[in-house]
Each structure stands twice: as C-alpha cells, then as structure tokens.
Amino acid sequence: MGKIYYPEWLNEGDLMAVTAPSSGIVDEPDVLRFKNGKAKLEKAGIKVEFGDTVFNYDGHGRSCEAAKRAEEFNRMVKDKNIKFISSACGGDYLCEILPLIDYEGIKANPTWFQGFSDNTGLCFSITTKTDVATIYGDNFGSYGMEEWHRSVEENVRIIKGETVKQQSFDMYEDERHEKITGLEGYFGDKNVNYKGFCGYNEVSEINLQGRMIGGCFDVIVDLSGTTYEDYKGFVNRHKDDGIILYLESFVANSETTVRWLWKLREMGWFEGINGIVFGRPTFESTESDTTYEEAVKTVLGPLGITYIMGADIGHKKPQFTVINGAKATISMKDGKGSILLSCD
C-alpha cells in the first residue's frame, strides 16, 4: 500500500506565500482584491507574502519567463518558513515550468500548494509523481472578497487542519461577472443540481469512497502520457484504498469531451477506479446537437462506471476544497451532495 505525504497544516502566525506560476495580476480591481485578501487572512492569523512574480504580466499570458516562475516556486518549497503556497491565478502556460520543477525538493520538504485551473499542471503532477498531497481549490483572489463565502470560510478551516464535511451549495455562478470594485463575492445565477449515473442509467443516490485525484480536464489531457504525470502509478500504489477521479473542463465542448474521455479510456485511466466526479463545465456548446451529459454517457456508459455530474468543483464558483491524495467519502442524493476528506 502506498503512502501519501501530507504537509503541515497552518497554525497561528504561519506564513502563506503567493506565487504566479501561470499568469499574473495587474488590473487595479484584482490588485485591490489581493491586498484585501492579505489583510483578511492576516486577521485570521495567517501571514501572507507576495512573490515577485505575482503583480507581473508579460502581455502574452504569462507573469514572466518560465525560468523565473519555476525558480520562485522551487525557492518557496525549500524555504522552511513558508508553510503554504497559493497560486495567484490560472492561465495557459504553466506547463512551461514543469521541466524546471524540483520534484526531489518537494519530496524533501513537503509544502502545501493550492490552486486550480491551469495550476492542475502542478497539483496533478506533484501528487501523482511524488505522493505529496496538493489542494485543488480557489486561487488567492477568492480570499479578497469583502464577505467570505461559505466555501472560502471552509477552505481556511481546512488548511488549518480542521475536518470539515463540505455540503453542496444552493446556487452557483453560471454567467461571467466582471469585477467593478474587486471585492465582489460570488453571484448566484443558477441552482446547484447534482446528477448521478451508473453506466447509462441515472440514479438518485450515490456513495463513493477512495483517494481523490484530478483537476482541470483540459490540463490533464495535455499532461497525459508525458513524464510530468504518473497517474497509473498513483492508482497502482493506492489501489487498496480505491481511487476517485475528478474532472472539470474549461474550454471543452461536447465533441471535445468525447474525444478526451475516449483518449483516457484507451490509456486505461478508468480501469480499477471507484468512480468519477465531474464539476460543472465552464462553456457548454456542441456542433452535433450533443449535450454534455450525452457526451459523457457516450464513453462511460458502456463501461458501467459510477459517476456524478454537476459537482461543486472548478470554474463555476463556488467550489469545494479538494485534496489530491486524501481519502474521501462523496455522497449524492436527490440533486445535492457532500464531500468529507480524511488525511491519513
């Protein structure tokens, strides 16, 4: 049986460092949001330090060149005064730093890293290759909303080491809302509605147990088959605990979803897992009159896999705090769901 290495939880006065391994922050509302996030976290007993990459943008989707982004991340991992690393934001080009990441340094000094979207490049890579747990959760900006949403409050409790049973939310932000002040919270545009399936058949209740691993579908497909992931090795090392794969897509339409799921199926990624949890897709569209649900059924239906759709994970906020490598109990009944994580 494999072992997961959990970094130390944050205690009163511990330091969180923020870095920008993908894009950076320069717009005035976002800068204000970051400053407010720092103030609110420090009021909650967590010190915050911004890295040199955070308030930078090269004009082409990156905070700065890959070498500088990687150097800052590696330095933060090695700094024993830093207990937690938060990503500034997502983007498109985090993959450029992966050849420069010091995985041996990560194993020598496990440090929490949290981020989502393009940050899957680090979260998924680190946990599958080193068995060091990572957190798929909000980037730093969410700490800067004037009144913390329940999801943010629960995130802070979790990173301080508290066991929290996260319950699905009532509403989620279905449309994109531009920030005016920078301190806005989430907008509740649409009712949260989980749906459960076993193969082709919809079911009203599902209970899954296993170790969590996953992230942004777009990035995972890019990583698959490269030296920057060891998903099948991770599954094999922890097969006695069972595996729950979670996926949430950003740009994929229905046709792309079919192709991506087909690729992972042909690579053997769905063999021996306990189930799959899908977050809400960011952009639902189709060129062949195929819904997202139908696209997923096309590939998973014949396999008889248990899967949940519409979960509170990913780009359509609010989202759960998910720990890659943690044992999870995920329950779904009549359109609502919950997740309880255990770090042992």
Tab-separated table of C-alpha atoms in Angstrom:
chain	number	residue	atom	x	y	z
A	1	MET	CA	0.000	0.000	0.000
A	2	GLY	CA	1.295	3.430	-0.925
A	3	LYS	CA	1.686	6.366	1.441
A	4	ILE	CA	0.531	9.947	0.974
A	5	TYR	CA	2.747	12.670	2.424
A	6	TYR	CA	0.731	15.493	3.964
A	7	PRO	CA	2.475	18.820	4.610
A	8	GLU	CA	1.958	20.514	7.968
A	9	TRP	CA	-1.311	22.367	8.416
A	10	LEU	CA	-1.232	26.096	9.010
A	11	ASN	CA	-1.012	27.275	12.607
A	12	GLU	CA	-1.453	30.745	14.080
A	13	GLY	CA	1.217	33.044	12.671
A	14	ASP	CA	2.365	30.686	9.903
A	15	LEU	CA	3.340	32.077	6.511
A	16	MET	CA	1.453	31.657	3.220
A	17	ALA	CA	3.436	32.668	0.139
A	18	VAL	CA	1.746	33.615	-3.126
A	19	THR	CA	3.342	32.965	-6.498
A	20	ALA	CA	2.245	33.230	-10.140
A	21	PRO	CA	3.317	30.045	-11.963
A	22	SER	CA	0.964	30.827	-14.845
A	23	SER	CA	-0.395	34.328	-15.442
A	24	GLY	CA	-0.066	37.351	-13.160
A	25	ILE	CA	-2.168	40.144	-11.650
A	26	VAL	CA	-2.026	43.763	-12.887
A	27	ASP	CA	-5.611	45.060	-13.226
A	28	GLU	CA	-6.443	47.539	-10.466
A	29	PRO	CA	-9.558	45.707	-9.137
A	30	ASP	CA	-7.565	42.466	-8.886
A	31	VAL	CA	-4.639	44.168	-7.139
A	32	LEU	CA	-7.076	45.651	-4.614
A	33	ARG	CA	-8.652	42.215	-4.159
A	34	PHE	CA	-5.243	40.692	-3.410
A	35	LYS	CA	-4.408	43.374	-0.864
A	36	ASN	CA	-7.763	42.798	0.814
A	37	GLY	CA	-7.176	39.040	0.790
A	38	LYS	CA	-3.845	39.556	2.543
A	39	ALA	CA	-5.499	41.735	5.183
A	40	LYS	CA	-8.339	39.279	5.790
A	41	LEU	CA	-6.038	36.254	6.062
A	42	GLU	CA	-3.712	38.070	8.429
A	43	LYS	CA	-6.723	38.969	10.564
A	44	ALA	CA	-7.464	35.216	10.603
A	45	GLY	CA	-3.933	34.543	11.885
A	46	ILE	CA	-2.187	33.632	8.621
A	47	LYS	CA	0.715	35.797	7.457
A	48	VAL	CA	0.907	36.463	3.704
A	49	GLU	CA	3.893	37.226	1.476
A	50	PHE	CA	3.624	38.041	-2.239
A	51	GLY	CA	6.336	36.715	-4.537
A	52	ASP	CA	8.000	38.867	-7.184
A	53	THR	CA	6.004	37.164	-9.973
A	54	VAL	CA	2.534	37.969	-8.627
A	55	PHE	CA	1.989	41.537	-9.821
A	56	ASN	CA	3.562	40.987	-13.229
A	57	TYR	CA	2.223	40.302	-16.714
A	58	ASP	CA	4.327	39.914	-19.841
A	59	GLY	CA	1.500	40.841	-22.215
A	60	HIS	CA	1.265	37.325	-23.631
A	61	GLY	CA	-0.496	35.293	-20.945
A	62	ARG	CA	2.397	34.793	-18.522
A	63	SER	CA	3.511	36.525	-15.354
A	64	CYS	CA	7.099	36.348	-16.635
A	65	GLU	CA	9.540	33.919	-18.242
A	66	ALA	CA	9.356	30.234	-17.267
A	67	ALA	CA	12.745	30.167	-15.528
A	68	LYS	CA	11.771	32.940	-13.115
A	69	ARG	CA	8.387	31.379	-12.369
A	70	ALA	CA	9.970	27.992	-11.657
A	71	GLU	CA	12.783	29.480	-9.596
A	72	GLU	CA	10.343	31.304	-7.333
A	73	PHE	CA	8.208	28.210	-6.799
A	74	ASN	CA	11.218	25.994	-6.069
A	75	ARG	CA	12.609	28.571	-3.656
A	76	MET	CA	9.319	28.767	-1.783
A	77	VAL	CA	9.174	24.983	-1.454
A	78	LYS	CA	12.664	24.901	0.078
A	79	ASP	CA	12.003	27.795	2.473
A	80	LYS	CA	11.073	26.141	5.776
A	81	ASN	CA	9.449	29.368	6.974
A	82	ILE	CA	6.816	29.012	4.249
A	83	LYS	CA	4.091	26.536	5.233
A	84	PHE	CA	1.665	27.075	2.354
A	85	ILE	CA	1.969	28.219	-1.271
A	86	SER	CA	-1.050	29.733	-3.024
A	87	SER	CA	-1.251	30.386	-6.737
A	88	ALA	CA	-2.139	33.900	-7.835
A	89	CYS	CA	-4.302	32.798	-10.759
A	90	GLY	CA	-4.673	30.435	-13.684
A	91	GLY	CA	-3.820	30.937	-17.342
A	92	ASP	CA	-2.468	28.789	-20.158
A	93	TYR	CA	1.277	28.325	-19.892
A	94	LEU	CA	2.109	26.756	-16.538
A	95	CYS	CA	3.270	23.683	-18.485
A	96	GLU	CA	6.394	25.632	-19.477
A	97	ILE	CA	7.778	25.459	-15.929
A	98	LEU	CA	7.303	21.716	-15.378
A	99	PRO	CA	10.721	20.706	-16.786
A	100	LEU	CA	12.268	23.067	-14.210
A	101	ILE	CA	10.373	21.927	-11.121
A	102	ASP	CA	12.471	20.360	-8.346
A	103	TYR	CA	10.412	17.258	-7.515
A	104	GLU	CA	13.152	15.947	-5.217
A	105	GLY	CA	12.971	19.220	-3.300
A	106	ILE	CA	9.216	18.784	-2.947
A	107	LYS	CA	9.662	15.282	-1.523
A	108	ALA	CA	12.366	16.519	0.850
A	109	ASN	CA	10.241	19.383	2.202
A	110	PRO	CA	6.526	18.781	1.509
A	111	THR	CA	4.705	22.112	1.395
A	112	TRP	CA	1.039	22.703	0.655
A	113	PHE	CA	0.342	24.069	-2.818
A	114	GLN	CA	-3.146	25.287	-3.676
A	115	GLY	CA	-4.619	26.432	-6.967
A	116	PHE	CA	-6.962	25.368	-9.732
A	117	SER	CA	-7.454	25.549	-13.482
A	118	ASP	CA	-4.004	25.832	-15.138
A	119	ASN	CA	-2.486	25.066	-11.718
A	120	THR	CA	-3.539	21.475	-12.309
A	121	GLY	CA	-0.147	21.310	-14.014
A	122	LEU	CA	1.475	21.476	-10.577
A	123	CYS	CA	-1.219	19.866	-8.403
A	124	PHE	CA	-1.678	16.772	-10.556
A	125	SER	CA	1.986	16.457	-11.407
A	126	ILE	CA	3.217	16.770	-7.812
A	127	THR	CA	0.740	14.329	-6.271
A	128	THR	CA	0.942	11.629	-8.930
A	129	LYS	CA	4.746	11.774	-9.169
A	130	THR	CA	5.710	12.292	-5.512
A	131	ASP	CA	2.646	11.252	-3.453
A	132	VAL	CA	2.770	14.667	-1.749
A	133	ALA	CA	-0.781	15.941	-1.242
A	134	THR	CA	-1.870	19.142	-3.004
A	135	ILE	CA	-5.036	21.213	-2.849
A	136	TYR	CA	-7.309	21.812	-5.816
A	137	GLY	CA	-9.113	24.921	-4.620
A	138	ASP	CA	-9.508	28.643	-5.132
A	139	ASN	CA	-6.611	30.752	-6.302
A	140	PHE	CA	-5.582	33.573	-3.968
A	141	GLY	CA	-8.071	36.123	-5.291
A	142	SER	CA	-11.038	34.457	-3.617
A	143	TYR	CA	-9.655	35.419	-0.207
A	144	GLY	CA	-10.119	39.058	-1.228
A	145	MET	CA	-13.914	39.183	-1.446
A	146	GLU	CA	-15.330	41.581	1.130
A	147	GLU	CA	-17.515	38.965	2.822
A	148	TRP	CA	-16.155	35.436	2.604
A	149	HIS	CA	-18.468	32.907	1.010
A	150	ARG	CA	-19.021	29.700	2.964
A	151	SER	CA	-16.682	27.917	0.544
A	152	VAL	CA	-13.833	30.307	1.431
A	153	GLU	CA	-14.524	30.079	5.158
A	154	GLU	CA	-14.432	26.282	4.921
A	155	ASN	CA	-11.230	26.412	2.894
A	156	VAL	CA	-9.497	28.393	5.652
A	157	ARG	CA	-10.731	25.933	8.266
A	158	ILE	CA	-9.445	23.005	6.183
A	159	ILE	CA	-5.964	24.446	5.563
A	160	LYS	CA	-5.716	24.988	9.311
A	161	GLY	CA	-6.226	21.252	9.769
A	162	GLU	CA	-9.909	21.117	10.663
A	163	THR	CA	-12.039	18.258	9.350
A	164	VAL	CA	-14.993	19.802	7.508
A	165	LYS	CA	-17.855	17.990	5.817
A	166	GLN	CA	-18.450	20.217	2.795
A	167	GLN	CA	-22.090	20.328	1.704
A	168	SER	CA	-23.178	21.303	-1.799
A	169	PHE	CA	-24.162	24.914	-2.265
A	170	ASP	CA	-27.613	26.237	-3.134
A	171	MET	CA	-26.617	28.421	-6.086
A	172	TYR	CA	-23.642	28.818	-8.395
A	173	GLU	CA	-22.255	31.493	-10.691
A	174	ASP	CA	-23.321	30.375	-14.158
A	175	GLU	CA	-22.537	33.612	-16.018
A	176	ARG	CA	-19.279	35.546	-16.078
A	177	HIS	CA	-19.422	38.705	-13.935
A	178	GLU	CA	-16.770	41.390	-14.337
A	179	LYS	CA	-15.322	42.842	-11.139
A	180	ILE	CA	-16.034	46.523	-10.565
A	181	THR	CA	-14.591	47.144	-7.097
A	182	GLY	CA	-12.543	43.951	-6.909
A	183	LEU	CA	-14.174	42.974	-3.619
A	184	GLU	CA	-17.255	41.252	-5.045
A	185	GLY	CA	-18.369	37.841	-3.845
A	186	TYR	CA	-19.894	35.095	-5.986
A	187	PHE	CA	-23.132	35.682	-7.872
A	188	GLY	CA	-25.822	33.020	-7.512
A	189	ASP	CA	-27.207	32.645	-11.032
A	190	LYS	CA	-28.432	29.063	-11.087
A	191	ASN	CA	-29.480	26.251	-8.764
A	192	VAL	CA	-26.887	23.594	-7.945
A	193	ASN	CA	-28.086	20.208	-9.169
A	194	TYR	CA	-26.037	17.037	-8.900
A	195	LYS	CA	-26.903	14.081	-11.128
A	196	GLY	CA	-25.733	10.520	-10.607
A	197	PHE	CA	-25.244	7.721	-13.114
A	198	CYS	CA	-24.239	4.102	-13.253
A	199	GLY	CA	-23.326	3.410	-16.827
A	200	TYR	CA	-26.178	4.753	-18.951
A	201	ASN	CA	-28.686	4.802	-16.108
A	202	GLU	CA	-29.447	7.815	-13.936
A	203	VAL	CA	-29.647	7.046	-10.222
A	204	SER	CA	-30.894	9.183	-7.344
A	205	GLU	CA	-28.250	8.220	-4.804
A	206	ILE	CA	-24.500	7.509	-4.937
A	207	ASN	CA	-21.886	6.954	-2.243
A	208	LEU	CA	-18.223	6.841	-3.301
A	209	GLN	CA	-15.109	6.223	-1.245
A	210	GLY	CA	-11.480	6.400	-2.314
A	211	ARG	CA	-8.449	8.638	-2.703
A	212	MET	CA	-9.067	11.794	-4.718
A	213	ILE	CA	-7.017	12.720	-7.749
A	214	GLY	CA	-7.863	15.024	-10.639
A	215	GLY	CA	-8.236	18.628	-11.703
A	216	CYS	CA	-8.908	20.627	-14.844
A	217	PHE	CA	-9.695	18.195	-17.665
A	218	ASP	CA	-8.038	20.428	-20.276
A	219	VAL	CA	-4.692	20.329	-18.476
A	220	ILE	CA	-4.871	16.663	-17.522
A	221	VAL	CA	-5.315	15.654	-21.159
A	222	ASP	CA	-2.251	17.746	-22.047
A	223	LEU	CA	-0.226	16.081	-19.275
A	224	SER	CA	-1.402	12.546	-20.034
A	225	GLY	CA	1.354	10.350	-21.380
A	226	THR	CA	4.143	12.806	-20.536
A	227	THR	CA	6.836	12.482	-17.888
A	228	TYR	CA	5.017	15.110	-15.834
A	229	GLU	CA	2.318	12.746	-14.606
A	230	ASP	CA	2.286	9.280	-13.093
A	231	TYR	CA	-1.448	8.730	-12.801
A	232	LYS	CA	-1.359	4.990	-13.443
A	233	GLY	CA	1.490	4.595	-10.977
A	234	PHE	CA	-0.512	6.571	-8.412
A	235	VAL	CA	-3.562	4.359	-8.987
A	236	ASN	CA	-1.461	1.217	-8.611
A	237	ARG	CA	0.233	2.422	-5.422
A	238	HIS	CA	-3.090	3.296	-3.785
A	239	LYS	CA	-5.418	0.714	-5.325
A	240	ASP	CA	-6.154	-0.834	-1.923
A	241	ASP	CA	-7.823	2.435	-0.904
A	242	GLY	CA	-9.707	2.839	-4.182
A	243	ILE	CA	-9.495	5.856	-6.479
A	244	ILE	CA	-11.966	8.647	-7.224
A	245	LEU	CA	-11.041	10.637	-10.332
A	246	TYR	CA	-12.487	14.154	-10.611
A	247	LEU	CA	-12.559	16.274	-13.752
A	248	GLU	CA	-13.844	19.751	-14.603
A	249	SER	CA	-13.496	21.304	-18.029
A	250	PHE	CA	-12.861	24.860	-19.115
A	251	VAL	CA	-12.917	25.093	-22.913
A	252	ALA	CA	-14.226	21.658	-23.928
A	253	ASN	CA	-17.423	21.419	-25.937
A	254	SER	CA	-19.362	18.147	-26.149
A	255	GLU	CA	-17.363	16.805	-29.066
A	256	THR	CA	-14.040	17.547	-27.374
A	257	THR	CA	-15.321	15.891	-24.199
A	258	VAL	CA	-15.997	12.676	-26.102
A	259	ARG	CA	-12.511	12.700	-27.631
A	260	TRP	CA	-10.798	13.437	-24.306
A	261	LEU	CA	-12.688	10.745	-22.426
A	262	TRP	CA	-12.004	8.331	-25.282
A	263	LYS	CA	-8.278	9.054	-25.017
A	264	LEU	CA	-8.165	8.452	-21.263
A	265	ARG	CA	-10.239	5.296	-21.659
A	266	GLU	CA	-7.837	3.953	-24.281
A	267	MET	CA	-4.916	4.770	-21.975
A	268	GLY	CA	-6.531	2.646	-19.268
A	269	TRP	CA	-7.232	5.502	-16.874
A	270	PHE	CA	-10.689	4.238	-15.896
A	271	GLU	CA	-9.593	0.713	-15.031
A	272	GLY	CA	-9.915	-0.180	-11.357
A	273	ILE	CA	-11.294	3.143	-10.150
A	274	ASN	CA	-14.306	3.511	-7.858
A	275	GLY	CA	-15.925	6.349	-9.740
A	276	ILE	CA	-15.623	9.746	-11.422
A	277	VAL	CA	-16.875	13.144	-10.275
A	278	PHE	CA	-17.443	15.834	-12.898
A	279	GLY	CA	-17.523	19.517	-11.966
A	280	ARG	CA	-19.718	21.953	-13.843
A	281	PRO	CA	-18.327	22.579	-17.371
A	282	THR	CA	-17.480	26.219	-17.977
A	283	PHE	CA	-18.610	26.501	-21.587
A	284	GLU	CA	-21.299	24.094	-22.741
A	285	SER	CA	-21.634	24.031	-26.520
A	286	THR	CA	-21.988	21.496	-29.299
A	287	GLU	CA	-21.522	21.196	-33.028
A	288	SER	CA	-23.502	17.954	-33.324
A	289	ASP	CA	-26.551	18.562	-31.129
A	290	THR	CA	-24.957	16.585	-28.288
A	291	THR	CA	-25.375	17.663	-24.677
A	292	TYR	CA	-22.508	17.458	-22.184
A	293	GLU	CA	-24.354	14.701	-20.365
A	294	GLU	CA	-24.781	12.737	-23.593
A	295	ALA	CA	-21.109	13.202	-24.409
A	296	VAL	CA	-20.053	11.677	-21.095
A	297	LYS	CA	-22.534	8.799	-21.455
A	298	THR	CA	-21.178	8.004	-24.920
A	299	VAL	CA	-17.833	6.945	-23.451
A	300	LEU	CA	-18.623	5.909	-19.875
A	301	GLY	CA	-21.998	4.279	-20.462
A	302	PRO	CA	-20.635	1.035	-21.925
A	303	LEU	CA	-18.125	0.732	-19.062
A	304	GLY	CA	-20.768	0.703	-16.343
A	305	ILE	CA	-18.778	3.258	-14.326
A	306	THR	CA	-20.418	5.167	-11.471
A	307	TYR	CA	-20.154	8.909	-11.956
A	308	ILE	CA	-21.551	12.175	-10.636
A	309	MET	CA	-22.142	15.286	-12.742
A	310	GLY	CA	-22.653	18.918	-11.737
A	311	ALA	CA	-20.482	18.809	-8.612
A	312	ASP	CA	-19.160	21.915	-6.842
A	313	ILE	CA	-15.669	21.668	-8.335
A	314	GLY	CA	-13.991	24.022	-10.760
A	315	HIS	CA	-14.533	27.271	-12.618
A	316	LYS	CA	-18.229	27.871	-11.944
A	317	LYS	CA	-17.950	29.044	-8.345
A	318	PRO	CA	-18.331	28.343	-5.517
A	319	GLN	CA	-16.192	25.235	-5.344
A	320	PHE	CA	-15.166	22.667	-2.774
A	321	THR	CA	-11.653	22.438	-1.389
A	322	VAL	CA	-10.386	19.097	-2.752
A	323	ILE	CA	-7.183	17.492	-1.510
A	324	ASN	CA	-5.352	15.369	-4.054
A	325	GLY	CA	-4.305	12.181	-2.306
A	326	ALA	CA	-6.784	12.432	0.568
A	327	LYS	CA	-9.326	9.728	1.272
A	328	ALA	CA	-12.811	10.971	0.513
A	329	THR	CA	-16.390	9.991	1.136
A	330	ILE	CA	-18.576	11.586	-1.517
A	331	SER	CA	-22.326	11.299	-1.250
A	332	MET	CA	-25.050	12.403	-3.647
A	333	LYS	CA	-28.802	12.173	-3.184
A	334	ASP	CA	-31.685	13.903	-4.912
A	335	GLY	CA	-29.574	16.605	-6.553
A	336	LYS	CA	-27.403	17.524	-3.576
A	337	GLY	CA	-24.012	16.254	-2.475
A	338	SER	CA	-21.263	16.349	0.118
A	339	ILE	CA	-17.577	15.526	0.468
A	340	LEU	CA	-15.697	14.547	3.610
A	341	LEU	CA	-11.910	14.362	3.358
A	342	SER	CA	-9.628	12.302	5.561
A	343	CYS	CA	-5.887	12.888	5.505
A	344	ASP	CA	-4.479	9.584	6.725
